[in-house]
Amino acid sequence: NAGVTQTPKFQVLKTGQSMTLQCAQDMNHEYMSWYRQDPGMGLRLIHYSVGAGITDQGEVPNGYNVSRSTTEDFPLRLLSAAPSQTSVYFCASSYSYRGGTGTDTQYFGPGTRLTVL
Amino acid sequence: AQKITQTQPGMFVQEKEAVTLDCTYDTSDPSYGLFWYKQPSSGEMIFLIYQGSYDQQNATEGRYSLNFQKARKSANLVISASQLGDSAMYFCAMRDSTTGGFKTIFGAGTRLFVKA
């Protein structure tokens, strides 16, 4: 069981470039999500998915796109990178998404550190 | 509205002593989960412990225990016998069903320093 994997670990982009952050999980989790963490702050939800073909916006979705064609994969696309998107990006997954069920614990990938110049 | 509050930006503890990290939460949903995560300087988010709102007993995982006081809406993390490797950022989080469970909210975190 690899858990949640993310690639790349580090990335430097120039303003205006696009790229895709990859996320995969092998736990057959229904729910997947993307967060960003800025210095000295907690995590903020960008987008989430409750199953293949179903995605929705979180708190800070502008400038990002997602899709979920399979249960395992949930890529995050930066359409036109901006310096404000310099951050650490975490992908997470959980078996369920109903609070208090005992299977709603999210497990995180190792993160991608993105710098936009 | 959902809310998580961690009032201690930083904490110091002597090695081998116990330490309590505070967390209060707010939700109107009777069904919710509370989580603690550790983030060491290497940056990964490590899940430590879970408490469900209907759980009768406080959760324990090795040296970690969660002091769950439902009426006071607090979910403090207790680390017993602190080790140097416990130095890290600790986040309290909550997931309820008011928004369908789609969103887990995180506190601002507490940075723990363990002194030798």
mmCIF file with all atom_site columns, N, CA, C and O in Angstrom, chain A residues 30-71:
data_model
loop_
_atom_site.group_PDB
_atom_site.id
_atom_site.type_symbol
_atom_site.label_atom_id
_atom_site.label_alt_id
_atom_site.label_comp_id
_atom_site.label_asym_id
_atom_site.label_entity_id
_atom_site.label_seq_id
_atom_site.pdbx_PDB_ins_code
_atom_site.Cartn_x
_atom_site.Cartn_y
_atom_site.Cartn_z
_atom_site.occupancy
_atom_site.B_iso_or_equiv
_atom_site.pdbx_formal_charge
_atom_site.auth_seq_id
_atom_site.auth_comp_id
_atom_site.auth_asym_id
_atom_site.auth_atom_id
_atom_site.pdbx_PDB_model_num
ATOM 1   N N  . GLU A 1 30 ? -13.069 7.027  -1.543  1.00 0.00 ? 30 GLU A N  1
ATOM 2   C CA . GLU A 1 30 ? -14.100 7.710  -2.299  1.00 0.00 ? 30 GLU A CA 1
ATOM 3   C C  . GLU A 1 30 ? -13.795 9.207  -2.415  1.00 0.00 ? 30 GLU A C  1
ATOM 4   O O  . GLU A 1 30 ? -13.985 9.824  -3.454  1.00 0.00 ? 30 GLU A O  1
ATOM 5   N N  . TYR A 1 31 ? -13.318 9.784  -1.344  1.00 0.00 ? 31 TYR A N  1
ATOM 6   C CA . TYR A 1 31 ? -13.149 11.232 -1.259  1.00 0.00 ? 31 TYR A CA 1
ATOM 7   C C  . TYR A 1 31 ? -11.688 11.595 -1.458  1.00 0.00 ? 31 TYR A C  1
ATOM 8   O O  . TYR A 1 31 ? -10.800 10.988 -0.861  1.00 0.00 ? 31 TYR A O  1
ATOM 9   N N  . MET A 1 32 ? -11.443 12.599 -2.325  1.00 0.00 ? 32 MET A N  1
ATOM 10  C CA . MET A 1 32 ? -10.098 13.133 -2.501  1.00 0.00 ? 32 MET A CA 1
ATOM 11  C C  . MET A 1 32 ? -10.181 14.647 -2.521  1.00 0.00 ? 32 MET A C  1
ATOM 12  O O  . MET A 1 32 ? -11.207 15.229 -2.907  1.00 0.00 ? 32 MET A O  1
ATOM 13  N N  . SER A 1 33 ? -9.096  15.283 -2.104  1.00 0.00 ? 33 SER A N  1
ATOM 14  C CA . SER A 1 33 ? -9.111  16.735 -1.983  1.00 0.00 ? 33 SER A CA 1
ATOM 15  C C  . SER A 1 33 ? -7.726  17.303 -2.204  1.00 0.00 ? 33 SER A C  1
ATOM 16  O O  . SER A 1 33 ? -6.722  16.598 -2.079  1.00 0.00 ? 33 SER A O  1
ATOM 17  N N  . TRP A 1 34 ? -7.695  18.582 -2.540  1.00 0.00 ? 34 TRP A N  1
ATOM 18  C CA . TRP A 1 34 ? -6.464  19.339 -2.664  1.00 0.00 ? 34 TRP A CA 1
ATOM 19  C C  . TRP A 1 34 ? -6.517  20.525 -1.708  1.00 0.00 ? 34 TRP A C  1
ATOM 20  O O  . TRP A 1 34 ? -7.518  21.243 -1.640  1.00 0.00 ? 34 TRP A O  1
ATOM 21  N N  . TYR A 1 35 ? -5.391  20.713 -0.994  1.00 0.00 ? 35 TYR A N  1
ATOM 22  C CA . TYR A 1 35 ? -5.238  21.840 -0.089  1.00 0.00 ? 35 TYR A CA 1
ATOM 23  C C  . TYR A 1 35 ? -3.982  22.614 -0.473  1.00 0.00 ? 35 TYR A C  1
ATOM 24  O O  . TYR A 1 35 ? -3.039  22.057 -1.039  1.00 0.00 ? 35 TYR A O  1
ATOM 25  N N  . ARG A 1 36 ? -3.953  23.861 -0.074  1.00 0.00 ? 36 ARG A N  1
ATOM 26  C CA . ARG A 1 36 ? -2.728  24.618 -0.112  1.00 0.00 ? 36 ARG A CA 1
ATOM 27  C C  . ARG A 1 36 ? -2.395  25.111 1.285   1.00 0.00 ? 36 ARG A C  1
ATOM 28  O O  . ARG A 1 36 ? -3.305  25.410 2.077   1.00 0.00 ? 36 ARG A O  1
ATOM 29  N N  . GLN A 1 37 ? -1.105  25.166 1.565   1.00 0.00 ? 37 GLN A N  1
ATOM 30  C CA . GLN A 1 37 ? -0.653  25.641 2.867   1.00 0.00 ? 37 GLN A CA 1
ATOM 31  C C  . GLN A 1 37 ? 0.357   26.752 2.635   1.00 0.00 ? 37 GLN A C  1
ATOM 32  O O  . GLN A 1 37 ? 1.419   26.532 2.059   1.00 0.00 ? 37 GLN A O  1
ATOM 33  N N  . ASP A 1 38 ? 0.012   27.928 3.113   1.00 0.00 ? 38 ASP A N  1
ATOM 34  C CA . ASP A 1 38 ? 0.896   29.077 3.009   1.00 0.00 ? 38 ASP A CA 1
ATOM 35  C C  . ASP A 1 38 ? 1.628   29.256 4.318   1.00 0.00 ? 38 ASP A C  1
ATOM 36  O O  . ASP A 1 38 ? 1.145   28.806 5.371   1.00 0.00 ? 38 ASP A O  1
ATOM 37  N N  . PRO A 1 39 ? 2.790   29.929 4.298   1.00 0.00 ? 39 PRO A N  1
ATOM 38  C CA . PRO A 1 39 ? 3.621   30.022 5.513   1.00 0.00 ? 39 PRO A CA 1
ATOM 39  C C  . PRO A 1 39 ? 2.849   30.516 6.722   1.00 0.00 ? 39 PRO A C  1
ATOM 40  O O  . PRO A 1 39 ? 2.133   31.524 6.647   1.00 0.00 ? 39 PRO A O  1
ATOM 41  N N  . GLY A 1 40 ? 3.001   29.797 7.838   1.00 0.00 ? 40 GLY A N  1
ATOM 42  C CA . GLY A 1 40 ? 2.377   30.202 9.087   1.00 0.00 ? 40 GLY A CA 1
ATOM 43  C C  . GLY A 1 40 ? 0.880   30.005 9.133   1.00 0.00 ? 40 GLY A C  1
ATOM 44  O O  . GLY A 1 40 ? 0.227   30.490 10.062  1.00 0.00 ? 40 GLY A O  1
ATOM 45  N N  . MET A 1 41 ? 0.339   29.299 8.164   1.00 0.00 ? 41 MET A N  1
ATOM 46  C CA . MET A 1 41 ? -1.117  29.131 8.129   1.00 0.00 ? 41 MET A CA 1
ATOM 47  C C  . MET A 1 41 ? -1.484  27.661 8.123   1.00 0.00 ? 41 MET A C  1
ATOM 48  O O  . MET A 1 41 ? -0.660  26.790 7.848   1.00 0.00 ? 41 MET A O  1
ATOM 49  N N  . GLY A 1 42 ? -2.736  27.423 8.411   1.00 0.00 ? 42 GLY A N  1
ATOM 50  C CA . GLY A 1 42 ? -3.264  26.071 8.290   1.00 0.00 ? 42 GLY A CA 1
ATOM 51  C C  . GLY A 1 42 ? -3.534  25.753 6.835   1.00 0.00 ? 42 GLY A C  1
ATOM 52  O O  . GLY A 1 42 ? -3.021  26.400 5.922   1.00 0.00 ? 42 GLY A O  1
ATOM 53  N N  . LEU A 1 43 ? -4.347  24.752 6.606   1.00 0.00 ? 43 LEU A N  1
ATOM 54  C CA . LEU A 1 43 ? -4.629  24.295 5.249   1.00 0.00 ? 43 LEU A CA 1
ATOM 55  C C  . LEU A 1 43 ? -5.940  24.870 4.739   1.00 0.00 ? 43 LEU A C  1
ATOM 56  O O  . LEU A 1 43 ? -6.916  24.942 5.487   1.00 0.00 ? 43 LEU A O  1
ATOM 57  N N  . ARG A 1 44 ? -5.942  25.229 3.479   1.00 0.00 ? 44 ARG A N  1
ATOM 58  C CA . ARG A 1 44 ? -7.161  25.719 2.850   1.00 0.00 ? 44 ARG A CA 1
ATOM 59  C C  . ARG A 1 44 ? -7.544  24.833 1.677   1.00 0.00 ? 44 ARG A C  1
ATOM 60  O O  . ARG A 1 44 ? -6.702  24.483 0.851   1.00 0.00 ? 44 ARG A O  1
ATOM 61  N N  . LEU A 1 45 ? -8.815  24.494 1.613   1.00 0.00 ? 45 LEU A N  1
ATOM 62  C CA . LEU A 1 45 ? -9.311  23.555 0.613   1.00 0.00 ? 45 LEU A CA 1
ATOM 63  C C  . LEU A 1 45 ? -9.464  24.236 -0.745  1.00 0.00 ? 45 LEU A C  1
ATOM 64  O O  . LEU A 1 45 ? -10.122 25.278 -0.849  1.00 0.00 ? 45 LEU A O  1
ATOM 65  N N  . ILE A 1 46 ? -8.886  23.615 -1.782  1.00 0.00 ? 46 ILE A N  1
ATOM 66  C CA . ILE A 1 46 ? -8.965  24.177 -3.129  1.00 0.00 ? 46 ILE A CA 1
ATOM 67  C C  . ILE A 1 46 ? -10.132 23.543 -3.895  1.00 0.00 ? 46 ILE A C  1
ATOM 68  O O  . ILE A 1 46 ? -11.053 24.228 -4.349  1.00 0.00 ? 46 ILE A O  1
ATOM 69  N N  . HIS A 1 47 ? -10.071 22.239 -4.077  1.00 0.00 ? 47 HIS A N  1
ATOM 70  C CA . HIS A 1 47 ? -11.118 21.471 -4.743  1.00 0.00 ? 47 HIS A CA 1
ATOM 71  C C  . HIS A 1 47 ? -11.213 20.114 -4.063  1.00 0.00 ? 47 HIS A C  1
ATOM 72  O O  . HIS A 1 47 ? -10.276 19.657 -3.432  1.00 0.00 ? 47 HIS A O  1
ATOM 73  N N  . TYR A 1 48 ? -12.357 19.472 -4.245  1.00 0.00 ? 48 TYR A N  1
ATOM 74  C CA . TYR A 1 48 ? -12.520 18.127 -3.720  1.00 0.00 ? 48 TYR A CA 1
ATOM 75  C C  . TYR A 1 48 ? -13.370 17.298 -4.671  1.00 0.00 ? 48 TYR A C  1
ATOM 76  O O  . TYR A 1 48 ? -14.024 17.835 -5.580  1.00 0.00 ? 48 TYR A O  1
ATOM 77  N N  . SER A 1 49 ? -13.343 15.984 -4.430  1.00 0.00 ? 49 SER A N  1
ATOM 78  C CA . SER A 1 49 ? -14.131 15.064 -5.253  1.00 0.00 ? 49 SER A CA 1
ATOM 79  C C  . SER A 1 49 ? -14.698 13.973 -4.363  1.00 0.00 ? 49 SER A C  1
ATOM 80  O O  . SER A 1 49 ? -13.989 13.441 -3.496  1.00 0.00 ? 49 SER A O  1
ATOM 81  N N  . VAL A 1 50 ? -15.964 13.637 -4.583  1.00 0.00 ? 50 VAL A N  1
ATOM 82  C CA . VAL A 1 50 ? -16.596 12.580 -3.777  1.00 0.00 ? 50 VAL A CA 1
ATOM 83  C C  . VAL A 1 50 ? -16.754 11.291 -4.576  1.00 0.00 ? 50 VAL A C  1
ATOM 84  O O  . VAL A 1 50 ? -17.442 10.377 -4.134  1.00 0.00 ? 50 VAL A O  1
ATOM 85  N N  . GLY A 1 51 ? -16.129 11.231 -5.733  1.00 0.00 ? 51 GLY A N  1
ATOM 86  C CA . GLY A 1 51 ? -16.143 10.006 -6.522  1.00 0.00 ? 51 GLY A CA 1
ATOM 87  C C  . GLY A 1 51 ? -15.773 10.329 -7.955  1.00 0.00 ? 51 GLY A C  1
ATOM 88  O O  . GLY A 1 51 ? -15.727 11.508 -8.357  1.00 0.00 ? 51 GLY A O  1
ATOM 89  N N  . ALA A 1 52 ? -15.495 9.291  -8.714  1.00 0.00 ? 52 ALA A N  1
ATOM 90  C CA . ALA A 1 52 ? -15.127 9.484  -10.112 1.00 0.00 ? 52 ALA A CA 1
ATOM 91  C C  . ALA A 1 52 ? -16.206 10.268 -10.841 1.00 0.00 ? 52 ALA A C  1
ATOM 92  O O  . ALA A 1 52 ? -17.392 9.968  -10.719 1.00 0.00 ? 52 ALA A O  1
ATOM 93  N N  . GLY A 1 53 ? -15.769 11.298 -11.556 1.00 0.00 ? 53 GLY A N  1
ATOM 94  C CA . GLY A 1 53 ? -16.674 12.132 -12.331 1.00 0.00 ? 53 GLY A CA 1
ATOM 95  C C  . GLY A 1 53 ? -17.351 13.235 -11.555 1.00 0.00 ? 53 GLY A C  1
ATOM 96  O O  . GLY A 1 53 ? -18.117 14.027 -12.133 1.00 0.00 ? 53 GLY A O  1
ATOM 97  N N  . ILE A 1 54 ? -17.084 13.329 -10.235 1.00 0.00 ? 54 ILE A N  1
ATOM 98  C CA . ILE A 1 54 ? -17.756 14.339 -9.402  1.00 0.00 ? 54 ILE A CA 1
ATOM 99  C C  . ILE A 1 54 ? -16.703 15.195 -8.707  1.00 0.00 ? 54 ILE A C  1
ATOM 100 O O  . ILE A 1 54 ? -15.894 14.677 -7.929  1.00 0.00 ? 54 ILE A O  1
ATOM 101 N N  . THR A 1 55 ? -16.698 16.489 -9.006  1.00 0.00 ? 55 THR A N  1
ATOM 102 C CA . THR A 1 55 ? -15.777 17.408 -8.339  1.00 0.00 ? 55 THR A CA 1
ATOM 103 C C  . THR A 1 55 ? -16.529 18.666 -7.936  1.00 0.00 ? 55 THR A C  1
ATOM 104 O O  . THR A 1 55 ? -17.593 18.969 -8.492  1.00 0.00 ? 55 THR A O  1
ATOM 105 N N  . ASP A 1 56 ? -15.961 19.396 -7.012  1.00 0.00 ? 56 ASP A N  1
ATOM 106 C CA . ASP A 1 56 ? -16.576 20.653 -6.593  1.00 0.00 ? 56 ASP A CA 1
ATOM 107 C C  . ASP A 1 56 ? -15.511 21.555 -6.003  1.00 0.00 ? 56 ASP A C  1
ATOM 108 O O  . ASP A 1 56 ? -14.399 21.112 -5.691  1.00 0.00 ? 56 ASP A O  1
ATOM 109 N N  . GLN A 1 57 ? -15.869 22.829 -5.850  1.00 0.00 ? 57 GLN A N  1
ATOM 110 C CA . GLN A 1 57 ? -14.933 23.832 -5.378  1.00 0.00 ? 57 GLN A CA 1
ATOM 111 C C  . GLN A 1 57 ? -14.866 23.865 -3.862  1.00 0.00 ? 57 GLN A C  1
ATOM 112 O O  . GLN A 1 57 ? -15.874 23.655 -3.183  1.00 0.00 ? 57 GLN A O  1
ATOM 113 N N  . GLY A 1 58 ? -13.668 24.203 -3.367  1.00 0.00 ? 58 GLY A N  1
ATOM 114 C CA . GLY A 1 58 ? -13.507 24.463 -1.954  1.00 0.00 ? 58 GLY A CA 1
ATOM 115 C C  . GLY A 1 58 ? -13.464 25.957 -1.688  1.00 0.00 ? 58 GLY A C  1
ATOM 116 O O  . GLY A 1 58 ? -14.163 26.735 -2.328  1.00 0.00 ? 58 GLY A O  1
ATOM 117 N N  . GLU A 1 59 ? -12.606 26.354 -0.736  1.00 0.00 ? 59 GLU A N  1
ATOM 118 C CA . GLU A 1 59 ? -12.529 27.761 -0.323  1.00 0.00 ? 59 GLU A CA 1
ATOM 119 C C  . GLU A 1 59 ? -11.800 28.649 -1.321  1.00 0.00 ? 59 GLU A C  1
ATOM 120 O O  . GLU A 1 59 ? -12.132 29.818 -1.483  1.00 0.00 ? 59 GLU A O  1
ATOM 121 N N  . VAL A 1 60 ? -10.744 28.112 -1.950  1.00 0.00 ? 60 VAL A N  1
ATOM 122 C CA . VAL A 1 60 ? -9.864  28.940 -2.784  1.00 0.00 ? 60 VAL A CA 1
ATOM 123 C C  . VAL A 1 60 ? -9.664  28.302 -4.153  1.00 0.00 ? 60 VAL A C  1
ATOM 124 O O  . VAL A 1 60 ? -8.556  27.932 -4.529  1.00 0.00 ? 60 VAL A O  1
ATOM 125 N N  . PRO A 1 61 ? -10.704 28.179 -4.973  1.00 0.00 ? 61 PRO A N  1
ATOM 126 C CA . PRO A 1 61 ? -10.598 27.445 -6.234  1.00 0.00 ? 61 PRO A CA 1
ATOM 127 C C  . PRO A 1 61 ? -10.046 28.228 -7.425  1.00 0.00 ? 61 PRO A C  1
ATOM 128 O O  . PRO A 1 61 ? -9.672  27.627 -8.430  1.00 0.00 ? 61 PRO A O  1
ATOM 129 N N  . ASN A 1 62 ? -10.002 29.565 -7.311  1.00 0.00 ? 62 ASN A N  1
ATOM 130 C CA . ASN A 1 62 ? -9.656  30.368 -8.487  1.00 0.00 ? 62 ASN A CA 1
ATOM 131 C C  . ASN A 1 62 ? -8.239  30.080 -8.959  1.00 0.00 ? 62 ASN A C  1
ATOM 132 O O  . ASN A 1 62 ? -7.286  30.104 -8.184  1.00 0.00 ? 62 ASN A O  1
ATOM 133 N N  . GLY A 1 63 ? -8.125  29.843 -10.271 1.00 0.00 ? 63 GLY A N  1
ATOM 134 C CA . GLY A 1 63 ? -6.822  29.588 -10.874 1.00 0.00 ? 63 GLY A CA 1
ATOM 135 C C  . GLY A 1 63 ? -6.459  28.118 -10.959 1.00 0.00 ? 63 GLY A C  1
ATOM 136 O O  . GLY A 1 63 ? -5.382  27.780 -11.454 1.00 0.00 ? 63 GLY A O  1
ATOM 137 N N  . TYR A 1 64 ? -7.362  27.264 -10.481 1.00 0.00 ? 64 TYR A N  1
ATOM 138 C CA . TYR A 1 64 ? -7.101  25.819 -10.455 1.00 0.00 ? 64 TYR A CA 1
ATOM 139 C C  . TYR A 1 64 ? -8.269  25.052 -11.087 1.00 0.00 ? 64 TYR A C  1
ATOM 140 O O  . TYR A 1 64 ? -9.419  25.437 -10.921 1.00 0.00 ? 64 TYR A O  1
ATOM 141 N N  . ASN A 1 65 ? -7.921  23.960 -11.766 1.00 0.00 ? 65 ASN A N  1
ATOM 142 C CA . ASN A 1 65 ? -8.927  23.039 -12.274 1.00 0.00 ? 65 ASN A CA 1
ATOM 143 C C  . ASN A 1 65 ? -8.618  21.630 -11.807 1.00 0.00 ? 65 ASN A C  1
ATOM 144 O O  . ASN A 1 65 ? -7.447  21.277 -11.608 1.00 0.00 ? 65 ASN A O  1
ATOM 145 N N  . VAL A 1 66 ? -9.655  20.818 -11.662 1.00 0.00 ? 66 VAL A N  1
ATOM 146 C CA . VAL A 1 66 ? -9.463  19.419 -11.309 1.00 0.00 ? 66 VAL A CA 1
ATOM 147 C C  . VAL A 1 66 ? -10.383 18.566 -12.177 1.00 0.00 ? 66 VAL A C  1
ATOM 148 O O  . VAL A 1 66 ? -11.355 19.048 -12.755 1.00 0.00 ? 66 VAL A O  1
ATOM 149 N N  . SER A 1 67 ? -10.068 17.296 -12.209 1.00 0.00 ? 67 SER A N  1
ATOM 150 C CA . SER A 1 67 ? -10.933 16.299 -12.825 1.00 0.00 ? 67 SER A CA 1
ATOM 151 C C  . SER A 1 67 ? -10.696 14.990 -12.101 1.00 0.00 ? 67 SER A C  1
ATOM 152 O O  . SER A 1 67 ? -9.660  14.800 -11.439 1.00 0.00 ? 67 SER A O  1
ATOM 153 N N  . ARG A 1 68 ? -11.646 14.087 -12.176 1.00 0.00 ? 68 ARG A N  1
ATOM 154 C CA . ARG A 1 68 ? -11.489 12.776 -11.542 1.00 0.00 ? 68 ARG A CA 1
ATOM 155 C C  . ARG A 1 68 ? -12.111 11.733 -12.465 1.00 0.00 ? 68 ARG A C  1
ATOM 156 O O  . ARG A 1 68 ? -13.297 11.437 -12.392 1.00 0.00 ? 68 ARG A O  1
ATOM 157 N N  . SER A 1 69 ? -11.262 11.196 -13.302 1.00 0.00 ? 69 SER A N  1
ATOM 158 C CA . SER A 1 69 ? -11.746 10.203 -14.263 1.00 0.00 ? 69 SER A CA 1
ATOM 159 C C  . SER A 1 69 ? -11.693 8.791  -13.680 1.00 0.00 ? 69 SER A C  1
ATOM 160 O O  . SER A 1 69 ? -12.406 7.892  -14.165 1.00 0.00 ? 69 SER A O  1
ATOM 161 N N  . THR A 1 70 ? -10.877 8.580  -12.663 1.00 0.00 ? 70 THR A N  1
ATOM 162 C CA . THR A 1 70 ? -10.801 7.278  -12.005 1.00 0.00 ? 70 THR A CA 1
ATOM 163 C C  . THR A 1 70 ? -10.867 7.481  -10.495 1.00 0.00 ? 70 THR A C  1
ATOM 164 O O  . THR A 1 70 ? -10.647 8.595  -10.000 1.00 0.00 ? 70 THR A O  1
ATOM 165 N N  . THR A 1 71 ? -11.137 6.415  -9.758  1.00 0.00 ? 71 THR A N  1
ATOM 166 C CA . THR A 1 71 ? -11.141 6.504  -8.300  1.00 0.00 ? 71 THR A CA 1
ATOM 167 C C  . THR A 1 71 ? -9.756  6.858  -7.765  1.00 0.00 ? 71 THR A C  1
ATOM 168 O O  . THR A 1 71 ? -9.631  7.565  -6.774  1.00 0.00 ? 71 THR A O  1
#
